Tab-separated table of C-alpha atoms and ligand atoms in Angstrom:
chain	number	residue	atom	x	y	z
A	1	MET	CA	30.832	9.466	-1.192
A	2	GLN	CA	28.945	10.399	1.940
A	3	VAL	CA	25.436	8.985	1.950
A	4	ILE	CA	22.928	10.790	4.129
A	5	SER	CA	19.627	9.437	5.463
A	6	ILE	CA	16.228	10.885	6.184
A	7	ASN	CA	14.963	10.707	9.777
A	8	PRO	CA	13.040	7.381	9.823
A	9	ASP	CA	11.121	8.127	13.010
A	10	ARG	CA	9.919	11.493	11.693
A	11	LEU	CA	8.679	9.988	8.396
A	12	LEU	CA	7.028	6.957	10.013
A	13	THR	CA	5.333	9.103	12.669
A	14	ASP	CA	4.039	11.489	10.007
A	15	ILE	CA	2.589	8.576	8.003
A	16	ARG	CA	0.829	7.207	11.046
A	17	THR	CA	-0.509	10.649	12.112
A	18	LEU	CA	-1.923	11.472	8.681
A	19	GLY	CA	-3.286	7.927	8.404
A	20	ALA	CA	-5.370	8.517	11.587
A	21	ILE	CA	-7.185	11.429	9.986
A	22	GLY	CA	-10.509	10.646	8.246
A	23	ARG	CA	-11.464	7.449	10.097
A	24	ASP	CA	-15.104	6.562	10.771
A	25	GLU	CA	-16.491	4.999	13.985
A	26	GLY	CA	-15.562	1.588	12.573
A	27	GLY	CA	-11.962	2.754	11.991
A	28	ARG	CA	-12.239	2.820	8.199
A	29	LEU	CA	-10.063	5.450	6.501
A	30	THR	CA	-11.811	7.488	3.752
A	31	ARG	CA	-10.471	10.924	2.797
A	32	LEU	CA	-12.211	11.654	-0.520
A	33	ALA	CA	-11.182	14.808	-2.349
A	34	ALA	CA	-12.449	18.152	-0.959
A	35	THR	CA	-14.376	16.595	1.924
A	36	ASP	CA	-14.039	17.662	5.594
A	37	ALA	CA	-11.686	14.724	6.134
A	38	ASP	CA	-9.531	15.922	3.204
A	39	ARG	CA	-9.447	19.420	4.770
A	40	ARG	CA	-8.144	18.007	8.024
A	41	GLY	CA	-5.458	16.029	6.149
A	42	ARG	CA	-4.515	19.118	4.105
A	43	ASP	CA	-4.364	21.335	7.214
A	44	THR	CA	-2.005	18.848	8.830
A	45	PHE	CA	0.315	18.728	5.824
A	46	VAL	CA	0.320	22.525	5.520
A	47	GLN	CA	1.069	22.903	9.196
A	48	TRP	CA	4.011	20.465	9.004
A	49	SER	CA	5.294	22.243	5.896
A	50	ARG	CA	5.212	25.659	7.562
A	51	ALA	CA	6.882	24.192	10.650
A	52	ALA	CA	9.637	23.008	8.313
A	53	GLY	CA	10.154	26.619	7.193
A	54	LEU	CA	8.531	26.185	3.763
A	55	ASP	CA	6.384	28.726	1.982
A	56	VAL	CA	2.961	27.146	1.252
A	57	ARG	CA	1.068	28.183	-1.854
A	58	ILE	CA	-2.239	26.871	-3.173
A	59	ASP	CA	-3.530	27.081	-6.691
A	60	SER	CA	-7.128	27.571	-7.841
A	61	VAL	CA	-7.792	23.788	-8.042
A	62	GLY	CA	-6.499	23.231	-4.518
A	63	ASN	CA	-3.091	21.807	-5.371
A	64	ILE	CA	-0.767	22.501	-2.374
A	65	PHE	CA	2.872	23.419	-2.952
A	66	ALA	CA	5.338	23.598	-0.041
A	67	ILE	CA	8.345	25.529	-1.333
A	68	TRP	CA	11.952	25.636	-0.248
A	69	ALA	CA	12.975	28.635	-2.283
A	70	GLY	CA	16.712	28.090	-2.440
A	71	ARG	CA	18.980	30.944	-3.477
A	72	ASN	CA	16.984	32.124	-6.440
A	73	GLY	CA	13.346	31.421	-5.687
A	74	LEU	CA	11.049	30.745	-8.606
A	75	ASP	CA	13.436	32.564	-10.977
A	76	ARG	CA	14.873	29.070	-11.418
A	77	ASN	CA	12.764	26.097	-12.400
A	78	PRO	CA	12.213	23.969	-9.313
A	79	LEU	CA	12.819	20.339	-8.612
A	80	LEU	CA	9.301	19.105	-7.884
A	81	ILE	CA	8.442	16.102	-5.739
A	82	GLY	CA	4.823	15.118	-5.328
A	83	SER	CA	1.868	12.775	-5.005
A	84	HIS	CA	-1.560	13.023	-3.330
A	85	ILE	CA	-3.209	12.768	0.085
A	86	ASP	CA	-6.806	12.050	-0.967
A	87	THR	CA	-7.736	8.398	-0.586
A	88	VAL	CA	-10.183	5.787	-1.964
A	89	ILE	CA	-13.003	4.362	0.233
A	90	ASP	CA	-11.759	2.190	3.100
A	91	ALA	CA	-8.179	2.909	2.154
A	92	GLY	CA	-4.740	2.083	3.419
A	93	VAL	CA	-2.464	4.803	4.780
A	94	LEU	CA	0.323	4.722	2.195
A	95	ASP	CA	-1.164	5.257	-1.250
A	96	GLY	CA	-0.083	8.822	-2.207
A	97	CYS	CA	0.541	9.969	1.352
A	98	TYR	CA	3.876	8.126	1.472
A	99	GLY	CA	5.187	10.121	-1.550
A	100	VAL	CA	4.061	13.502	-0.185
A	101	LEU	CA	5.348	12.937	3.320
A	102	ALA	CA	8.605	11.422	2.058
A	103	GLY	CA	8.993	14.536	-0.129
A	104	LEU	CA	8.549	16.756	2.909
A	105	GLU	CA	11.005	14.625	4.864
A	106	VAL	CA	13.576	14.849	2.013
A	107	ILE	CA	13.366	18.645	2.105
A	108	ARG	CA	13.687	18.723	5.927
A	109	THR	CA	16.773	16.491	5.654
A	110	LEU	CA	18.340	18.523	2.862
A	111	ARG	CA	17.783	21.735	4.800
A	112	GLU	CA	19.599	20.275	7.752
A	113	ARG	CA	22.490	18.881	5.631
A	114	ILE	CA	23.239	21.006	2.599
A	115	ALA	CA	23.588	24.666	1.697
A	116	GLU	CA	20.680	26.487	0.050
A	117	PRO	CA	20.413	25.037	-3.473
A	118	ALA	CA	20.408	27.203	-6.577
A	119	ARG	CA	16.948	26.016	-7.574
A	120	PRO	CA	13.882	25.603	-5.390
A	121	VAL	CA	12.742	22.229	-4.199
A	122	ILE	CA	8.977	21.887	-3.893
A	123	VAL	CA	6.736	19.151	-2.510
A	124	ALA	CA	3.221	18.995	-3.967
A	125	ALA	CA	-0.009	17.404	-2.786
A	126	PHE	CA	-2.221	17.288	-5.862
A	127	THR	CA	-5.970	17.508	-5.591
A	128	ASN	CA	-8.179	14.508	-6.319
A	129	GLU	CA	-5.717	12.005	-7.643
A	130	GLU	CA	-8.006	9.093	-6.839
A	131	GLY	CA	-11.009	10.289	-8.818
A	132	VAL	CA	-13.414	8.427	-6.555
A	133	ARG	CA	-15.638	11.409	-5.811
A	134	PHE	CA	-14.930	13.582	-8.858
A	135	ALA	CA	-13.853	12.233	-12.301
A	136	PRO	CA	-11.417	12.266	-13.939
A	137	ASP	CA	-8.689	10.985	-11.633
A	138	MET	CA	-5.290	12.731	-11.502
A	139	MET	CA	-7.401	15.905	-11.707
A	140	GLY	CA	-5.191	18.435	-9.937
A	141	SER	CA	-2.030	17.359	-11.680
A	142	ALA	CA	-3.831	17.289	-15.054
A	143	VAL	CA	-4.852	20.938	-14.550
A	144	PHE	CA	-1.332	21.854	-13.398
A	145	ALA	CA	0.128	20.229	-16.546
A	146	GLY	CA	-2.452	21.850	-18.841
A	147	ALA	CA	-4.259	18.645	-19.831
A	148	LEU	CA	-7.550	19.825	-18.329
A	149	SER	CA	-8.797	23.369	-17.815
A	150	ALA	CA	-9.294	24.676	-14.280
A	151	GLY	CA	-12.832	25.655	-15.209
A	152	GLU	CA	-13.716	22.077	-16.223
A	153	ALA	CA	-12.182	20.657	-13.058
A	154	LEU	CA	-13.908	23.107	-10.758
A	155	ALA	CA	-17.257	22.386	-12.441
A	156	ALA	CA	-16.942	18.607	-11.909
A	157	THR	CA	-19.927	17.140	-10.148
A	158	GLY	CA	-19.235	14.451	-7.580
A	159	THR	CA	-20.879	11.115	-7.006
A	160	ASP	CA	-22.696	12.823	-4.117
A	161	GLY	CA	-23.842	15.741	-6.335
A	162	ALA	CA	-21.353	18.235	-4.892
A	163	VAL	CA	-19.398	20.572	-7.206
A	164	LEU	CA	-15.604	20.517	-6.748
A	165	GLY	CA	-15.153	24.311	-6.937
A	166	GLU	CA	-17.760	24.896	-4.237
A	167	GLU	CA	-16.275	22.161	-2.061
A	168	LEU	CA	-12.760	23.578	-2.330
A	169	ALA	CA	-14.060	27.010	-1.345
A	170	ARG	CA	-15.970	25.513	1.554
A	171	ILE	CA	-12.916	23.702	2.949
A	172	GLY	CA	-10.665	26.735	2.425
A	173	TYR	CA	-8.529	25.367	-0.397
A	174	ALA	CA	-9.653	27.437	-3.395
A	175	GLY	CA	-6.220	29.016	-3.713
A	176	THR	CA	-5.104	32.062	-5.585
A	177	GLU	CA	-2.178	30.769	-7.637
A	178	THR	CA	-2.775	30.067	-11.302
A	179	PRO	CA	-2.257	26.330	-12.012
A	180	GLY	CA	1.110	25.850	-13.638
A	181	PHE	CA	2.504	29.006	-11.928
A	182	PHE	CA	5.960	27.500	-12.203
A	183	ARG	CA	7.494	25.000	-14.585
A	184	PRO	CA	9.316	22.080	-12.934
A	185	GLU	CA	12.837	21.274	-14.088
A	186	ALA	CA	12.103	17.645	-13.176
A	187	TYR	CA	9.444	15.716	-11.328
A	188	LEU	CA	9.977	12.855	-8.919
A	189	GLU	CA	7.255	10.691	-7.345
A	190	LEU	CA	7.831	7.996	-4.764
A	191	HIS	CA	4.979	5.535	-4.268
A	192	ILE	CA	4.201	2.066	-2.967
A	193	GLU	CA	4.039	-0.395	-5.873
A	194	GLN	CA	0.449	-1.486	-5.118
A	195	GLY	CA	1.157	-4.787	-6.914
A	196	PRO	CA	3.094	-8.016	-6.316
A	197	VAL	CA	6.174	-7.702	-8.578
A	198	LEU	CA	8.869	-6.284	-6.236
A	199	GLU	CA	7.981	-8.610	-3.376
A	200	ARG	CA	7.869	-11.633	-5.715
A	201	GLU	CA	11.289	-10.825	-7.157
A	202	ALA	CA	12.797	-9.736	-3.849
A	203	ALA	CA	13.790	-6.370	-5.198
A	204	GLU	CA	13.964	-3.442	-2.840
A	205	ILE	CA	13.317	-0.600	-5.256
A	206	GLY	CA	11.256	-0.356	-8.477
A	207	VAL	CA	12.535	2.071	-11.099
A	208	VAL	CA	9.349	2.901	-13.000
A	209	GLU	CA	9.939	3.235	-16.739
A	210	ASP	CA	6.369	3.520	-17.956
A	211	LEU	CA	2.732	3.600	-16.900
A	212	GLN	CA	-0.248	2.092	-18.611
A	213	GLY	CA	-3.001	3.958	-20.370
A	214	ILE	CA	-6.358	4.186	-18.520
A	215	SER	CA	-9.895	4.285	-19.873
A	216	TRP	CA	-12.870	4.990	-17.582
A	217	GLN	CA	-16.498	4.836	-18.780
A	218	ARG	CA	-19.925	4.796	-17.238
A	219	ILE	CA	-22.452	2.569	-18.944
A	220	VAL	CA	-26.214	2.871	-18.491
A	221	ILE	CA	-28.378	-0.025	-19.689
A	222	THR	CA	-32.106	0.591	-19.835
A	223	GLY	CA	-34.481	-2.337	-20.164
A	224	GLU	CA	-37.865	-2.729	-18.550
A	225	ALA	CA	-38.777	-3.212	-14.896
A	226	ASN	CA	-41.378	-5.938	-14.507
A	227	HIS	CA	-42.790	-8.552	-12.159
A	228	ALA	CA	-40.205	-11.207	-11.185
A	229	GLY	CA	-42.827	-13.892	-10.878
A	230	THR	CA	-45.041	-13.308	-13.845
A	231	THR	CA	-42.692	-12.239	-16.580
A	232	PRO	CA	-41.552	-15.225	-18.711
A	233	MET	CA	-37.780	-15.467	-19.102
A	234	SER	CA	-38.107	-15.140	-22.886
A	235	MET	CA	-40.013	-11.824	-22.550
A	236	ARG	CA	-37.726	-9.955	-20.129
A	237	ARG	CA	-35.652	-6.917	-20.860
A	238	ASP	CA	-33.512	-7.524	-17.768
A	239	ALA	CA	-30.889	-4.766	-17.430
A	240	GLY	CA	-29.271	-6.669	-14.528
A	241	HIS	CA	-28.635	-9.684	-16.671
A	242	ALA	CA	-27.245	-7.424	-19.414
A	243	ALA	CA	-24.849	-5.842	-16.888
A	244	ALA	CA	-23.729	-9.282	-15.810
A	245	ARG	CA	-23.023	-10.180	-19.442
A	246	VAL	CA	-20.891	-7.000	-19.790
A	247	ILE	CA	-18.890	-7.992	-16.717
A	248	GLY	CA	-18.342	-11.521	-18.101
A	249	PHE	CA	-17.388	-10.181	-21.512
A	250	LEU	CA	-14.784	-7.774	-20.045
A	251	HIS	CA	-13.324	-10.463	-17.827
A	252	ASP	CA	-12.864	-12.901	-20.710
A	253	LEU	CA	-11.541	-10.184	-23.022
A	254	ALA	CA	-8.858	-9.138	-20.516
A	255	ARG	CA	-7.945	-12.693	-19.538
A	256	ALA	CA	-7.236	-13.540	-23.166
A	257	ALA	CA	-5.448	-10.295	-24.075
A	258	SER	CA	-1.914	-10.045	-25.329
A	259	PRO	CA	-0.307	-7.501	-24.924
A	260	PRO	CA	-1.891	-7.336	-21.511
A	261	LEU	CA	-5.129	-5.589	-20.711
A	262	VAL	CA	-6.930	-5.397	-17.374
A	263	ALA	CA	-10.611	-4.610	-16.976
A	264	THR	CA	-12.676	-3.937	-13.858
A	265	VAL	CA	-16.339	-3.170	-13.114
A	266	GLY	CA	-16.024	-1.473	-9.779
A	267	CYS	CA	-19.470	0.106	-9.440
A	268	LEU	CA	-22.778	-1.539	-10.245
A	269	GLY	CA	-26.240	-0.248	-9.488
A	270	LEU	CA	-29.541	-1.908	-10.334
A	271	SER	CA	-32.818	-0.057	-10.354
A	272	PRO	CA	-35.379	-0.087	-8.849
A	273	GLY	CA	-33.457	-2.530	-6.639
A	274	ALA	CA	-36.115	-4.819	-5.257
A	275	ILE	CA	-36.023	-8.590	-4.768
A	276	ASN	CA	-39.153	-9.198	-6.802
A	277	VAL	CA	-38.628	-6.737	-9.655
A	278	VAL	CA	-36.731	-7.432	-12.871
A	279	PRO	CA	-34.184	-4.606	-12.995
A	280	GLY	CA	-35.176	-1.943	-15.479
A	281	LYS	CA	-31.930	-0.054	-15.350
A	282	ALA	CA	-28.287	-0.947	-14.642
A	283	THR	CA	-25.468	1.534	-14.182
A	284	LEU	CA	-21.902	0.273	-14.187
A	285	THR	CA	-18.388	1.647	-14.444
A	286	VAL	CA	-15.571	0.234	-16.544
A	287	ASP	CA	-11.865	0.722	-15.756
A	288	MET	CA	-9.768	-0.657	-18.539
A	289	ARG	CA	-5.932	-0.383	-18.711
A	290	SER	CA	-3.043	-1.452	-20.890
A	291	PRO	CA	0.592	-0.448	-21.283
A	292	ASP	CA	-0.021	-0.861	-25.030
A	293	ALA	CA	-1.910	2.033	-26.598
A	294	ARG	CA	-3.214	-0.050	-29.489
A	295	ARG	CA	-4.397	-2.822	-27.209
A	296	LEU	CA	-6.283	-0.349	-25.055
A	297	GLY	CA	-7.990	1.158	-28.133
A	298	GLU	CA	-8.900	-2.366	-29.362
A	299	GLY	CA	-10.348	-3.217	-25.940
A	300	GLU	CA	-12.541	-0.112	-26.042
A	301	ALA	CA	-13.657	-0.938	-29.585
A	302	ALA	CA	-14.494	-4.544	-28.667
A	303	LEU	CA	-16.571	-3.351	-25.745
A	304	ALA	CA	-18.443	-0.876	-27.992
A	305	THR	CA	-19.227	-3.676	-30.463
A	306	PHE	CA	-20.399	-5.971	-27.648
A	307	LEU	CA	-22.683	-3.276	-26.262
A	308	GLY	CA	-24.129	-2.585	-29.714
A	309	ASP	CA	-24.948	-6.320	-30.217
A	310	LEU	CA	-26.337	-6.586	-26.701
A	311	ALA	CA	-28.589	-3.585	-27.192
A	312	GLU	CA	-29.971	-4.989	-30.438
A	313	ALA	CA	-30.467	-8.541	-29.263
A	314	GLY	CA	-32.012	-7.644	-25.941
A	315	ARG	CA	-33.947	-4.493	-26.936
A	316	PHE	CA	-31.999	-2.355	-24.527
A	317	ALA	CA	-31.079	1.299	-24.758
A	318	ILE	CA	-27.374	1.544	-23.816
A	319	SER	CA	-25.477	4.788	-23.369
A	320	THR	CA	-21.805	5.280	-22.473
A	321	THR	CA	-20.077	8.306	-20.944
A	322	ARG	CA	-16.340	8.693	-20.964
A	323	LEU	CA	-15.076	9.618	-17.472
A	324	ALA	CA	-11.295	9.545	-18.010
A	325	ARG	CA	-8.835	8.621	-20.734
A	326	THR	CA	-5.046	8.676	-20.728
A	327	GLU	CA	-2.491	7.129	-23.059
A	328	PRO	CA	0.380	5.029	-21.777
A	329	VAL	CA	3.361	7.149	-20.656
A	330	ARG	CA	7.102	6.548	-20.829
A	331	PHE	CA	9.082	8.215	-18.079
A	332	ASP	CA	12.425	9.990	-18.636
A	333	ALA	CA	15.227	7.541	-19.332
A	334	ARG	CA	17.943	9.721	-17.856
A	335	LEU	CA	16.054	10.164	-14.614
A	336	ALA	CA	15.382	6.398	-14.441
A	337	LYS	CA	19.128	5.833	-14.673
A	338	ILE	CA	19.786	8.358	-11.876
A	339	VAL	CA	17.202	6.588	-9.666
A	340	GLU	CA	18.885	3.277	-10.423
A	341	GLU	CA	22.289	4.686	-9.540
A	342	SER	CA	20.941	6.225	-6.386
A	343	ALA	CA	19.587	2.848	-5.283
A	344	ARG	CA	23.016	1.355	-6.029
A	345	ASP	CA	24.749	4.111	-3.973
A	346	LEU	CA	22.613	2.927	-1.029
A	347	GLY	CA	23.370	-0.783	-1.610
A	348	LEU	CA	19.738	-1.497	-2.568
A	349	SER	CA	18.627	-3.909	-5.294
A	350	SER	CA	16.350	-2.471	-7.969
A	351	ARG	CA	14.438	-3.528	-11.066
A	352	ARG	CA	12.859	-1.656	-13.960
A	353	MET	CA	9.086	-1.917	-14.086
A	354	THR	CA	5.745	-0.674	-15.415
A	355	SER	CA	3.198	1.064	-13.192
A	356	GLY	CA	-0.212	-0.576	-13.241
A	357	ALA	CA	-1.761	2.275	-11.207
A	358	GLY	CA	-2.412	5.779	-12.354
A	359	HIS	CA	-0.226	8.505	-10.809
A	360	ASP	CA	0.215	12.278	-10.919
A	361	ALA	CA	3.594	11.621	-12.548
A	362	GLN	CA	1.844	10.613	-15.790
A	363	MET	CA	0.398	14.115	-16.005
A	364	LEU	CA	3.579	15.887	-15.013
A	365	SER	CA	5.589	13.959	-17.584
A	366	ALA	CA	3.893	16.015	-20.286
A	367	ILE	CA	5.587	19.189	-19.025
A	368	ALA	CA	8.749	18.014	-17.270
A	369	PRO	CA	11.143	15.050	-17.286
A	370	SER	CA	9.592	12.742	-14.783
A	371	VAL	CA	10.227	9.411	-13.046
A	372	MET	CA	8.715	7.280	-10.315
A	373	ILE	CA	10.272	5.183	-7.575
A	374	PHE	CA	8.356	2.191	-6.116
A	375	VAL	CA	8.792	0.232	-2.894
A	376	PRO	CA	7.318	-3.235	-2.351
A	377	SER	CA	3.688	-3.706	-1.183
A	378	ILE	CA	3.220	-6.606	1.174
A	379	GLY	CA	1.114	-9.250	-0.599
A	380	GLY	CA	0.653	-6.829	-3.505
A	381	ILE	CA	-2.436	-5.449	-1.726
A	382	SER	CA	-3.621	-1.843	-2.229
A	383	HIS	CA	-6.870	0.181	-2.273
A	384	ASN	CA	-7.590	-1.900	0.764
A	385	PRO	CA	-6.971	-1.196	4.494
A	386	ARG	CA	-4.513	-4.089	4.524
A	387	GLU	CA	-2.222	-2.147	2.207
A	388	ASP	CA	1.183	-2.176	3.836
A	389	THR	CA	4.932	-1.926	3.267
A	390	ARG	CA	7.735	-2.898	5.640
A	391	GLU	CA	9.102	0.132	7.540
A	392	GLN	CA	12.568	-0.664	6.338
A	393	ASP	CA	11.352	-0.469	2.750
A	394	LEU	CA	9.546	2.825	3.371
A	395	VAL	CA	12.764	4.287	4.753
A	396	SER	CA	14.861	2.863	1.852
A	397	GLY	CA	12.456	4.379	-0.711
A	398	ALA	CA	12.636	7.763	0.939
A	399	ASN	CA	16.442	7.549	0.977
A	400	VAL	CA	16.472	6.753	-2.759
A	401	LEU	CA	14.262	9.829	-3.304
A	402	LEU	CA	16.666	11.866	-1.133
A	403	ARG	CA	19.751	10.609	-2.965
A	404	THR	CA	18.115	11.227	-6.328
A	405	ALA	CA	17.167	14.778	-5.331
A	406	GLU	CA	20.670	15.376	-4.003
A	407	ARG	CA	22.248	14.177	-7.252
A	408	LEU	CA	19.976	16.349	-9.300
A	409	LEU	CA	20.689	19.414	-7.219
A	410	GLN	CA	24.440	18.740	-7.233
A	411	ASN	CA	24.920	17.805	-10.838
A	412	GLY	CA	22.109	19.551	-12.591
A	413	VAL	CA	18.978	17.922	-13.986
A	414	GLN	CA	20.585	16.037	-16.831
A	415	THR	CA	17.613	14.673	-18.554
A	416	SER	CA	17.522	15.267	-22.229
A	417	GLY	CA	19.636	12.384	-23.434
A	418	PRO	CA	23.099	10.985	-22.952
A	419	GLU	CA	24.672	13.187	-25.584
A	420	LYS	CA	23.694	16.418	-23.896
A	421	PRO	CA	26.339	17.839	-21.541
A	422	PRO	CA	25.247	18.390	-17.923
A	423	SER	CA	23.556	21.691	-17.312
A	424	LEU	CA	24.617	23.799	-14.347
A	425	PRO	CA	22.585	23.216	-11.192
B	501	LIG	C1	-5.194	5.332	-8.759
B	501	LIG	O1	-4.988	4.924	-7.665
B	501	LIG	C2	-5.594	4.429	-9.805
B	501	LIG	O2	-4.714	3.821	-10.396
B	501	LIG	O3	-6.834	4.258	-10.021
B	502	LIG	MN1	-1.678	6.837	-5.447
B	503	LIG	MN1	-4.838	5.019	-5.368
């Protein structure tokens, strides 16, 4: 068996170049969806894709598809590789970008090494995976997979009051393709782990079998603003204290949970926000996740009960808005096995694992056999500028993606169970 490699310098240079786009004066990287910084990142990816000889198409929610048509164009269902290039606030350079740029590098390498394949190979950069500016997250892939309508996505209002559809038009990425304009034969997503497991266990590759369900809510607690000096403690309706109790409740709930549950309050705003005023209003977000669907539902129910009791005891008005909700996902077992075998072909150690983060793959898995490949994150740090992965691991992950794609193109996308004979490529 002849094992081929991607061009490490080309991939690492691309990662660094894209990672320099969207930095502020202090050097912080923030490329929120459909901002000017996102446009510059998108333009760069499109330019590289065209330079690689790919046909670039954009759908109405701004998803970008760089297409190597192969011998039959879209008459054959493509092999799709993808991820995202939008970022969180003060981000690292790898989250999402690694998967998109490695996908492009895999296509460049295949074009140099093998004959035109029978089916197209496409690399996608999905719109607004992070969900920081517009909720829900995984928005572009959700529309592509039919889980969310394009109209709903385009009408989403951002944390800054902007409307996604208007912003996409403004930055030149309101495309003309209908979302879902092709059906992938299979979907592959390479990503950094963003957690500590691979590093701790000294495994080079993570074969991702499943991904936890995610629940996002916004909670608004209304009490009464009042004088911080004159209002007796027993007479306050302090929305700030109520928010603190919610944070404490969620922390304890998740710490004690089995099967596991994680819970985070990532945004907290107190109003009117003055040192000498008892807060009259608190707004907070809740991100709750579990690989166990029942546990996640129980967590949501426990929070609802707690909020009801809190409202009654403290004379608060409490409202909740659901921002995003996905069930846990199991990836395709046949594809997981092919990834594992591909790692073995390259002499790399691997382990099966669950994804703690949300990914476009969880949306794509509803319409196509899908799998994810992880590489170790140094110190398990992500959504942080210190997010990093050893260059050697970045190259190994891209080579596992390459080998997996090569196998699928050579042998057919054999995904529907061990008993099914291989289909023709
Ligand atoms: C995406 O990065 C998420 O898991 O929130
Ligand atoms: Mn990501
Ligand atoms: Mn992320």
